[in-house]
XYZ file of C-alpha atoms in Angstrom:
655
model
C -1.455 13.558 36.755
C -0.542 13.973 33.078
C -0.599 11.292 30.431
C 2.517 9.350 29.452
C 4.440 10.181 26.270
C 4.339 7.851 23.290
C 7.499 5.977 22.348
C 8.384 3.928 19.302
C 8.098 0.838 21.539
C 4.390 1.620 21.913
C 3.980 -0.281 18.642
C 4.229 -3.510 20.623
C 1.214 -2.540 22.718
C -1.072 -1.413 19.893
C -3.371 -3.443 17.645
C -4.377 -2.887 14.045
C -7.728 -4.149 12.726
C -8.682 -5.202 9.204
C -10.662 -7.497 6.889
C -14.138 -6.992 8.413
C -16.858 -9.305 7.046
C -20.394 -9.806 8.350
C -22.335 -13.021 8.903
C -25.639 -12.832 10.703
C -25.226 -10.598 13.735
C -21.478 -11.128 13.906
C -18.632 -9.144 12.354
C -15.440 -11.113 11.746
C -12.122 -9.275 11.516
C -8.360 -9.680 11.889
C -6.258 -8.170 14.679
C -2.521 -7.680 14.112
C 0.275 -6.521 16.383
C 4.104 -6.600 16.280
C 5.636 -9.316 18.466
C 8.861 -8.271 20.197
C 9.953 -11.745 21.319
C 9.589 -13.331 17.873
C 10.520 -10.134 16.004
C 7.577 -10.403 13.648
C 3.859 -9.758 13.364
C 1.037 -11.883 14.725
C -2.507 -11.746 13.403
C -5.580 -13.371 14.904
C -9.187 -13.696 13.781
C -12.014 -12.527 16.026
C -15.743 -12.017 15.755
C -17.872 -9.568 17.673
C -21.615 -9.703 18.257
C -23.221 -6.398 17.251
C -25.754 -6.598 20.073
C -23.855 -8.010 23.022
C -20.356 -6.828 21.945
C -19.097 -10.274 22.971
C -15.833 -11.165 21.257
C -14.712 -14.630 20.229
C -11.374 -15.737 18.821
C -11.288 -18.021 15.777
C -8.610 -19.746 13.756
C -5.267 -21.047 14.882
C -1.936 -19.884 16.210
C -0.417 -19.004 12.829
C 1.355 -15.669 12.510
C -0.475 -14.747 9.294
C -4.198 -14.951 8.595
C -5.521 -13.139 5.547
C -8.312 -13.099 2.949
C -11.119 -13.836 5.389
C -14.315 -15.177 3.835
C -17.513 -16.937 4.843
C -18.393 -19.809 2.505
C -21.501 -19.155 0.352
C -23.394 -21.956 2.128
C -22.683 -20.360 5.501
C -20.881 -23.393 6.901
C -17.263 -22.263 7.087
C -14.932 -19.446 7.944
C -11.996 -19.567 5.533
C -8.711 -17.727 5.209
C -5.135 -18.149 4.063
C -2.980 -19.054 7.046
C 0.505 -20.363 7.785
C -0.164 -22.616 10.781
C 1.371 -25.503 8.842
C 4.450 -27.656 9.324
C 6.507 -25.813 6.725
C 4.842 -22.412 7.412
C 3.644 -22.259 3.798
C 0.355 -20.365 3.385
C -2.570 -22.677 2.699
C -6.348 -22.321 2.470
C -7.589 -22.880 6.003
C -11.207 -23.814 6.762
C -13.010 -23.710 10.101
C -16.617 -24.861 10.702
C -18.795 -22.049 12.017
C -20.761 -24.467 14.190
C -17.664 -25.614 16.062
C -14.444 -27.459 15.455
C -10.818 -26.676 14.747
C -9.413 -25.021 11.668
C -7.763 -27.360 9.179
C -5.633 -26.895 6.082
C -7.764 -27.620 3.040
C -4.812 -27.401 0.646
C -1.359 -28.941 0.868
C 0.579 -27.161 -1.858
C 4.367 -27.389 -1.748
C 4.772 -23.755 -2.842
C 1.777 -22.511 -0.849
C -1.402 -20.728 -1.947
C -1.664 -17.026 -2.814
C -5.374 -16.604 -3.546
C -8.655 -18.533 -3.493
C -12.380 -18.340 -4.354
C -15.365 -20.394 -3.221
C -17.758 -21.957 -5.711
C -21.326 -20.663 -5.506
C -22.602 -23.758 -3.662
C -19.746 -23.716 -1.150
C -18.769 -27.299 -1.983
C -15.401 -26.504 -3.543
C -12.625 -23.945 -3.579
C -10.598 -22.711 -6.544
C -7.139 -21.531 -5.619
C -3.919 -20.172 -7.081
C -0.518 -21.780 -6.644
C 2.722 -22.518 -8.489
C 4.959 -25.488 -9.123
C 8.664 -25.596 -9.850
C 9.583 -27.003 -13.221
C 12.893 -28.360 -11.935
C 12.929 -30.535 -8.835
C 15.599 -30.053 -6.207
C 17.353 -33.116 -4.898
C 15.763 -33.320 -1.492
C 18.082 -36.077 -0.328
C 21.226 -34.038 -0.989
C 22.635 -32.593 2.263
C 22.435 -28.813 2.359
C 26.128 -28.447 3.122
C 26.974 -30.231 -0.146
C 24.788 -28.050 -2.341
C 26.937 -25.841 -4.512
C 26.102 -22.261 -5.470
C 24.626 -21.829 -8.899
C 24.272 -19.056 -11.453
C 21.188 -16.929 -11.993
C 20.185 -16.500 -15.612
C 18.259 -13.349 -16.472
C 16.658 -12.666 -19.830
C 13.637 -10.510 -19.000
C 13.342 -6.780 -18.411
C 11.304 -7.261 -15.242
C 13.279 -9.852 -13.323
C 13.122 -8.700 -9.705
C 10.632 -7.201 -7.283
C 11.119 -5.365 -4.011
C 10.144 -7.644 -1.147
C 10.447 -10.765 -3.311
C 13.955 -10.621 -4.767
C 14.888 -12.095 -8.132
C 11.755 -13.598 -9.640
C 11.991 -17.336 -10.302
C 12.008 -18.441 -13.935
C 11.263 -22.106 -13.405
C 7.629 -21.784 -12.269
C 4.363 -22.924 -13.749
C 1.391 -20.892 -12.561
C -1.633 -22.986 -11.684
C -5.268 -22.599 -10.740
C -6.713 -25.678 -9.073
C -10.025 -26.833 -7.640
C -10.467 -28.852 -4.440
C -13.584 -30.358 -2.887
C -14.104 -29.448 0.760
C -15.499 -32.879 1.667
C -13.717 -35.126 -0.824
C -10.361 -33.289 -0.899
C -10.173 -34.253 -4.583
C -7.892 -31.856 -6.493
C -8.126 -30.974 -10.189
C -5.865 -28.632 -12.153
C -8.010 -26.150 -14.092
C -5.385 -23.864 -15.646
C -1.635 -23.948 -16.166
C 0.422 -21.159 -17.685
C 4.074 -20.224 -17.927
C 3.082 -16.556 -17.648
C 1.956 -15.119 -14.328
C -1.829 -15.212 -13.862
C -4.049 -14.216 -10.970
C -7.400 -15.773 -10.087
C -10.133 -13.102 -9.942
C -13.482 -14.843 -10.313
C -15.144 -18.233 -10.747
C -18.382 -18.388 -12.755
C -21.467 -19.662 -10.953
C -21.604 -22.664 -13.278
C -17.784 -22.931 -13.255
C -17.673 -22.740 -17.064
C -15.216 -19.856 -17.051
C -12.744 -18.003 -14.882
C -11.668 -14.383 -14.900
C -7.913 -14.089 -14.437
C -5.491 -11.180 -14.256
C -2.497 -11.073 -16.561
C -0.128 -8.910 -18.551
C -1.655 -6.996 -21.434
C 1.032 -8.230 -23.819
C 3.512 -10.718 -22.387
C 5.496 -10.664 -25.655
C 6.215 -6.936 -25.297
C 8.362 -6.347 -22.225
C 7.985 -2.593 -22.529
C 4.197 -2.727 -22.353
C 3.346 -1.926 -18.761
C -0.416 -2.494 -18.978
C -2.468 -5.197 -17.291
C -5.774 -6.753 -18.248
C -8.444 -9.243 -17.194
C -8.840 -12.380 -19.287
C -11.906 -14.544 -19.827
C -10.711 -18.151 -19.579
C -12.979 -20.840 -21.016
C -12.526 -23.923 -18.835
C -13.680 -26.371 -21.543
C -11.639 -25.038 -24.481
C -8.770 -23.662 -22.349
C -8.814 -20.496 -24.461
C -8.522 -17.036 -22.994
C -9.257 -13.566 -24.350
C -8.680 -10.086 -23.005
C -11.762 -8.094 -22.026
C -10.094 -4.702 -22.508
C -8.847 -4.760 -26.112
C -10.925 -1.654 -26.906
C -8.533 0.348 -24.683
C -5.298 -1.092 -26.075
C -2.794 0.712 -23.846
C -4.890 0.647 -20.705
C -4.194 -1.010 -17.406
C -7.112 -2.831 -15.759
C -7.912 -5.039 -12.788
C -10.997 -6.974 -11.681
C -13.431 -5.146 -9.408
C -16.798 -6.961 -9.107
C -19.194 -9.200 -11.046
C -22.951 -8.628 -10.862
C -25.164 -11.240 -9.198
C -26.668 -12.263 -12.558
C -23.226 -12.353 -14.174
C -24.299 -10.053 -16.995
C -22.154 -7.045 -16.049
C -18.574 -6.781 -14.847
C -16.921 -3.839 -13.093
C -13.225 -3.152 -13.689
C -10.861 -0.671 -12.080
C -8.568 0.811 -14.680
C -7.376 3.643 -16.853
C -6.371 4.387 -20.438
C -2.744 5.099 -19.455
C -2.883 8.613 -20.924
C -0.670 9.892 -18.100
C 1.130 6.572 -17.601
C 1.686 5.751 -13.906
C -0.295 8.772 -12.731
C -3.456 8.316 -14.805
C -6.343 8.402 -12.351
C -8.099 5.083 -11.754
C -11.697 4.911 -12.953
C -14.529 2.389 -12.874
C -15.306 0.710 -16.187
C -18.317 -1.438 -16.975
C -18.097 -4.482 -19.247
C -21.290 -5.954 -20.705
C -20.811 -9.731 -20.688
C -23.258 -10.149 -23.617
C -22.323 -7.301 -25.958
C -18.653 -7.194 -24.832
C -18.817 -3.397 -24.714
C -16.392 -1.667 -22.311
C -17.369 1.824 -21.099
C -16.008 4.218 -18.479
C -18.636 4.812 -15.788
C -16.858 7.558 -13.812
C -15.575 9.777 -16.621
C -16.726 12.985 -14.929
C -15.113 12.311 -11.543
C -11.700 13.918 -11.081
C -10.748 11.646 -8.172
C -8.465 8.653 -7.609
C -10.627 5.551 -7.154
C -8.346 3.761 -4.721
C -6.712 4.253 -1.335
C -3.491 6.249 -1.731
C -3.137 7.596 1.814
C 0.184 6.865 3.503
C 0.775 6.064 7.163
C 2.843 3.545 9.103
C 0.435 1.843 11.493
C -2.075 -0.286 9.573
C -1.316 -3.972 9.044
C -3.152 -6.685 7.136
C -5.646 -4.311 5.484
C -6.795 -4.327 1.873
C -8.707 -1.084 1.433
C -12.390 -0.626 0.643
C -13.227 -2.646 -2.499
C -15.693 -1.918 -5.295
C -18.873 -3.887 -4.505
C -22.403 -4.213 -5.888
C -25.267 -2.884 -3.758
C -27.884 -4.342 -6.117
C -28.122 -5.297 -9.794
C -27.823 -1.670 -10.911
C -25.864 0.191 -8.227
C -22.398 -0.306 -6.823
C -20.267 1.288 -4.108
C -16.723 2.480 -4.693
C -14.072 4.392 -2.709
C -11.983 7.398 -3.652
C -9.199 9.418 -2.056
C -9.751 13.173 -2.017
C -8.109 15.879 0.071
C -6.493 13.379 2.433
C -9.630 11.428 3.303
C -11.705 8.506 2.074
C -14.862 9.242 0.123
C -17.510 6.677 -0.804
C -19.672 6.952 -3.922
C -22.684 5.150 -5.323
C -22.374 4.487 -9.037
C -24.679 2.792 -11.517
C -24.654 1.240 -14.978
C -25.803 4.515 -16.539
C -22.548 6.185 -15.499
C -24.030 8.284 -12.702
C -22.146 8.744 -9.424
C -23.333 10.202 -6.117
C -21.166 11.018 -3.113
C -22.615 9.189 -0.079
C -19.866 9.444 2.554
C -17.319 12.212 3.098
C -15.915 12.405 6.603
C -12.405 13.193 7.817
C -11.134 9.652 8.211
C -9.298 6.838 6.468
C -11.436 3.784 5.700
C -8.757 1.094 5.740
C -10.911 -1.946 4.915
C -14.541 -2.869 4.555
C -17.320 -4.933 3.010
C -21.011 -4.344 2.370
C -23.310 -6.259 4.728
C -25.481 -8.378 2.420
C -29.034 -7.188 1.933
C -28.449 -3.784 3.504
C -26.935 -0.364 2.941
C -24.508 -0.881 5.790
C -20.784 -1.564 5.591
C -18.585 -3.337 8.098
C -15.456 -1.169 8.169
C -12.163 -0.670 9.887
C -11.003 2.911 9.937
C -8.388 5.278 11.277
C -8.287 8.998 11.974
C -5.609 11.457 13.025
C -5.800 10.415 16.686
C -7.515 7.032 16.248
C -5.263 4.113 15.484
C -7.703 1.480 14.229
C -11.371 0.878 15.033
C -14.109 -1.514 13.949
C -17.523 -0.106 13.069
C -20.635 -0.442 10.969
C -21.231 2.493 8.626
C -24.814 3.343 7.656
C -24.731 4.716 4.103
C -28.142 6.358 4.496
C -27.488 8.310 7.702
C -23.682 8.451 7.485
C -23.478 7.343 11.116
C -20.815 5.026 12.491
C -21.755 2.334 14.997
C -18.416 1.763 16.725
C -18.113 -1.868 17.819
C -14.551 -2.188 19.049
C -11.670 0.141 19.946
C -8.732 -2.167 20.690
C -6.404 0.587 21.879
C -8.853 2.655 23.957
C -7.299 1.727 27.314
C -3.807 2.547 26.056
C -4.752 6.066 24.978
C -6.451 6.784 28.265
C -2.928 6.805 29.673
C -0.899 8.104 26.716
C -1.004 11.500 25.032
C -1.577 12.063 21.324
C -1.635 15.295 19.349
C -4.597 16.413 17.230
C -2.916 17.625 14.014
C -3.992 20.952 12.570
C -5.160 20.737 8.948
C -4.542 23.793 6.752
C -4.315 25.058 3.164
C -1.720 27.447 1.790
C -0.725 28.938 -1.547
C 2.029 27.028 -3.295
C 3.824 27.752 -6.556
C 1.663 29.527 -9.172
C -0.877 30.259 -6.440
C -2.072 26.636 -6.292
C -3.948 25.539 -3.190
C -1.845 23.001 -1.266
C -3.009 21.008 1.765
C -1.004 20.160 4.852
C -1.082 19.155 8.508
C 0.930 20.338 11.491
C 1.521 18.344 14.683
C 2.583 20.575 17.529
C 4.838 18.955 20.125
C 3.441 17.539 23.330
C 4.053 19.736 26.376
C 6.145 22.917 26.218
C 5.565 24.669 22.905
C 7.680 27.811 23.148
C 10.809 27.929 20.970
C 10.544 24.305 19.870
C 12.214 22.583 16.887
C 10.211 21.385 13.877
C 10.635 18.870 11.047
C 9.495 19.091 7.442
C 8.656 15.414 6.785
C 8.184 14.666 3.047
C 6.107 11.679 1.946
C 7.099 9.095 -0.655
C 5.466 8.217 -3.942
C 5.103 10.947 -5.013
C 1.667 9.709 -6.172
C 0.326 9.248 -2.640
C -0.783 11.682 0.044
C -0.789 12.368 3.733
C -4.264 12.368 5.201
C -6.677 11.800 8.032
C -4.960 8.660 9.303
C -3.013 7.822 12.439
C 0.752 8.065 11.862
C 2.675 6.562 14.764
C 6.121 7.933 13.897
C 4.792 11.495 13.651
C 3.096 11.162 17.044
C 6.304 9.844 18.592
C 8.270 12.780 17.142
C 5.700 15.144 18.663
C 6.088 13.327 21.983
C 9.852 13.949 21.775
C 9.242 17.695 21.495
C 9.300 18.217 17.726
C 6.677 19.920 15.630
C 5.989 17.951 12.445
C 5.090 19.597 9.119
C 3.303 17.252 6.684
C 2.587 18.700 3.227
C 0.984 17.325 0.064
C 2.895 19.126 -2.704
C 1.925 18.878 -6.364
C 2.661 15.483 -7.852
C 0.764 13.760 -5.047
C -2.621 12.115 -5.414
C -6.025 13.073 -4.071
C -6.294 16.461 -5.789
C -7.213 15.608 -9.360
C -5.512 14.641 -12.608
C -3.799 17.975 -13.339
C -2.310 18.103 -9.840
C -0.824 14.594 -9.850
C 0.526 14.909 -13.410
C 1.965 18.396 -12.938
C 5.539 17.321 -12.160
C 5.948 14.766 -14.947
C 9.318 15.481 -16.516
C 9.983 18.226 -13.970
C 10.920 16.745 -10.592
C 12.527 19.147 -8.114
C 11.060 22.378 -9.493
C 7.552 23.462 -8.483
C 7.167 20.574 -6.050
C 10.273 21.956 -4.316
C 8.673 25.432 -4.326
C 5.494 24.028 -2.763
C 7.494 22.494 0.073
C 9.465 25.665 0.767
C 6.358 27.862 0.636
C 4.534 25.437 2.941
C 7.380 25.545 5.438
C 7.316 29.354 5.306
C 3.561 29.299 5.922
C 3.815 27.060 8.989
C 6.652 29.126 10.460
C 4.572 32.280 9.966
C 1.481 30.738 11.538
C 3.450 29.250 14.431
C 5.983 31.810 15.719
C 6.626 29.497 18.684
C 8.792 27.359 16.343
C 12.532 28.019 16.636
C 13.419 29.005 13.058
C 17.043 28.037 13.646
C 16.059 24.463 14.476
C 14.035 23.322 11.489
C 14.970 19.941 10.020
C 14.032 18.094 6.838
C 13.545 14.385 6.259
C 11.682 11.933 4.056
C 11.715 8.525 2.402
C 11.598 7.246 -1.188
C 10.422 10.289 -3.196
C 10.771 12.099 0.142
C 14.355 10.835 0.246
C 14.951 12.101 -3.284
C 13.532 15.467 -2.296
C 15.616 15.590 0.896
C 18.757 14.979 -1.166
C 17.579 17.623 -3.646
C 16.837 20.154 -0.905
C 20.293 20.022 0.699
C 21.772 20.764 -2.729
C 19.508 23.778 -3.250
C 19.140 25.480 0.144
C 20.948 25.740 3.481
C 17.849 26.698 5.454
C 17.567 23.399 7.359
C 19.671 22.608 10.415
C 20.118 18.927 9.490
C 18.582 16.331 7.173
C 17.664 12.647 7.205
C 17.288 10.887 3.863
C 15.704 7.419 3.812
C 15.450 4.827 0.976
C 16.349 7.683 -1.313
C 17.161 8.387 -4.952
C 20.266 10.355 -5.857
C 21.094 9.398 -9.455
C 18.358 8.807 -12.041
C 20.864 7.398 -14.531
C 21.859 4.427 -12.373
C 18.316 4.158 -10.955
C 17.083 3.462 -14.490
C 18.983 0.185 -14.614
C 19.048 -0.953 -10.988
C 15.525 -0.366 -9.599
C 12.895 -3.070 -10.035
C 10.734 -0.449 -11.796
C 13.552 1.862 -12.901
C 13.194 1.801 -16.667
C 9.422 2.312 -16.545
C 9.524 4.907 -13.772
C 12.185 7.075 -15.400
C 10.603 7.010 -18.839
C 7.041 7.591 -17.613
C 7.730 9.958 -14.702
C 10.760 11.908 -15.837
C 9.817 11.567 -19.521
C 13.388 10.817 -20.512
C 15.032 7.614 -21.646
C 18.472 6.269 -20.873
C 20.096 8.143 -23.751
C 19.172 11.555 -22.341
C 22.034 11.439 -19.873
C 22.255 15.224 -19.559
C 18.542 15.561 -18.765
C 18.583 12.784 -16.178
C 21.724 14.142 -14.580
C 20.261 17.647 -14.183
C 17.310 16.159 -12.274
C 19.583 14.016 -10.075
C 20.419 15.289 -6.567
C 23.940 13.949 -7.070
C 24.536 16.599 -9.743
C 24.011 19.307 -7.114
C 25.798 17.616 -4.218
C 28.723 20.033 -4.375
C 26.378 22.773 -3.142
C 25.381 20.868 -0.002
C 26.416 22.052 3.463
C 23.609 20.577 5.599
C 24.589 17.639 7.862
C 22.782 14.596 6.501
C 22.036 11.092 7.737
C 21.337 8.493 5.048
C 19.412 5.347 6.006
C 18.794 2.493 3.587
C 17.575 -1.100 3.577
C 20.095 -3.558 2.190
C 17.456 -5.509 0.255
C 15.648 -2.470 -1.132
C 15.084 -3.185 -4.823
C 12.747 -0.226 -5.407
C 15.388 2.365 -4.527
C 18.561 0.243 -4.477
C 21.133 0.913 -1.778
C 23.672 2.153 -4.315
C 21.586 5.337 -4.468
C 22.389 6.146 -0.829
C 25.991 4.996 -1.211
C 26.584 7.407 -4.091
C 25.202 10.347 -2.146
C 27.123 9.347 0.967
C 30.431 9.350 -0.924
C 29.537 12.679 -2.549
C 28.922 14.214 0.883
C 32.251 12.831 2.081
C 33.973 14.222 -1.013
C 32.673 17.724 -0.285
C 33.346 17.623 3.443
C 29.727 17.558 4.563
C 29.012 15.919 7.919
C 27.293 12.652 7.049
C 26.561 9.121 8.186
C 25.166 6.055 6.398
C 23.168 3.415 8.297
C 22.076 0.244 6.517
C 19.435 -2.254 7.619
C 19.836 -5.992 6.921
C 16.923 -8.286 6.007
C 14.909 -5.216 5.057
C 13.300 -3.896 1.897
C 11.634 -0.651 0.798
C 8.841 -1.006 3.353
C 11.023 -1.069 6.480
C 9.311 1.852 8.233
C 5.835 0.366 7.740
C 6.140 -3.408 7.962
C 9.809 -4.185 8.508
C 11.274 -6.338 11.274
C 10.052 -4.761 14.528
C 13.507 -4.545 16.137
C 14.849 -2.696 13.094
C 11.895 -0.322 13.088
C 12.912 0.555 16.653
C 16.597 0.945 15.701
C 15.599 3.142 12.773
C 13.607 5.436 15.067
C 16.426 5.571 17.613
C 18.859 6.587 14.846
C 16.512 9.408 13.819
C 16.257 10.708 17.385
C 20.025 10.504 17.876
C 20.747 12.501 14.709
C 18.182 15.182 15.471
C 19.313 15.592 19.061
C 22.954 15.735 18.008
C 22.148 18.741 15.826
């Protein structure tokens, strides 16, 4: 008897793992799954014993549990959870020797981040307060609508909406036993808590490089003196750079930062910098590595994961991740600027932490046919000790496809990587889909992608390509389309499609479709205006007009100037690179899907292209999704993720 086919509803039966941390012989981690009845996501905390494999559930019944930590004194499990009366996230603490979790903080606006003091007696945390109090006793039905005053360039953010102006950003300290609260820092500018000194004399906080210059996109890490309340940037020697905190050494004499000099703006590869806390010298420690030191792989399954961080192995060596050729690599670096590759397997390390006093890492990971697994990785042998496979029973009954990885020659003879998922079952004369990723500074890779597997289960082959402009292939590759969208990246995609069709003659060449989201939506719109080779198209959260995008996207002005290398006054240049300018050439039936609260690629982008298709008599449909932002396909409301998938299937099967 054959295995059952995957469906989009399988999401409700599958679990995603993340946030692994070790304490003694136990590995703690989070387990997240969509909840159909409540139309949301539920996460729970578990531990597993490495020897007995016994699992135990911790925490409470809140729907969100993140930032898992063990207190330095080994007494508590802590996390940020929302099992509170008003559902605001607070620092939750649970004794490891028994007892219920309790909310340590009671902040009206909730808590976004926290750090333990070295002795485990107190917690520093980040919150906000409103500068203007609402009249709580005024009935809601009597409250009148008010105006929104905007005077900053960056005034909104996808997933958050219009950013509030009336907030004071605070860092506070609370005693675990006493519950005494003290305000340590207050600022009208946004700050982020990164580190608390062992003696609590200073904090390291994230902030804008120059808050007075709205057009300066860089970020920095500030040293904040608790006694004098003065702060200074640690990265002034790289004035246009963008930096974030990575890790402080045990002796607090050397700080690691993740950052870049902004030479290629948004697409400058991230590197590890070292900052000497005594001499104040900032040096790049990974200058010779042509890799992106972060996780830039895209997929749609993982929830509540943070990626592998930069961490110290000892006082001289540290471990850091990189993305290369669609997989996670791990390197050992040191203060002398030397780096050695220590792990390079075809998988996606989605989260992890070094196990103290060892060269082992507690990790969660995914692979092409593995959704999410918990393991311990030995850095010396490279072996994985798999501890828990939450979806093993499910996949004993359901079929998945092992994608074929390949390389082909793109424009200018460049080597381009891709993957092909053949359909489940009958493979003769089957349809196929060119599915274009977003970004474009991300990449497909060795990670489980539920939507692609479901498409394969429905009988479609799926072509996944990493054209130039994506990340994971070096600085020249990712910067190659700056100022030139829709040219050689378009050629790469067409040549890759040709390659797959040549290698797989079982594909019906008359039933090849194209679809994509974000940059993939831009490229889908661009493709239908430049070729009629595809039977139908589906464009999601797309871009059609760079001129209006400049002023309506939450990152529009920066993105257009840095990526397209044109400002608002170069109307002709922006128009030539806009799919809308070529809409009159389109003949391919196209479905446009867009989230109504998408502020990254605002819905007006889809509306413009929809009207253009109508104007030129092209078969088209526009579907909009309420209560949804740019991330609908990955972490949107579960019922709308299902409706989105159903709309895709309906459009493909209609054509």
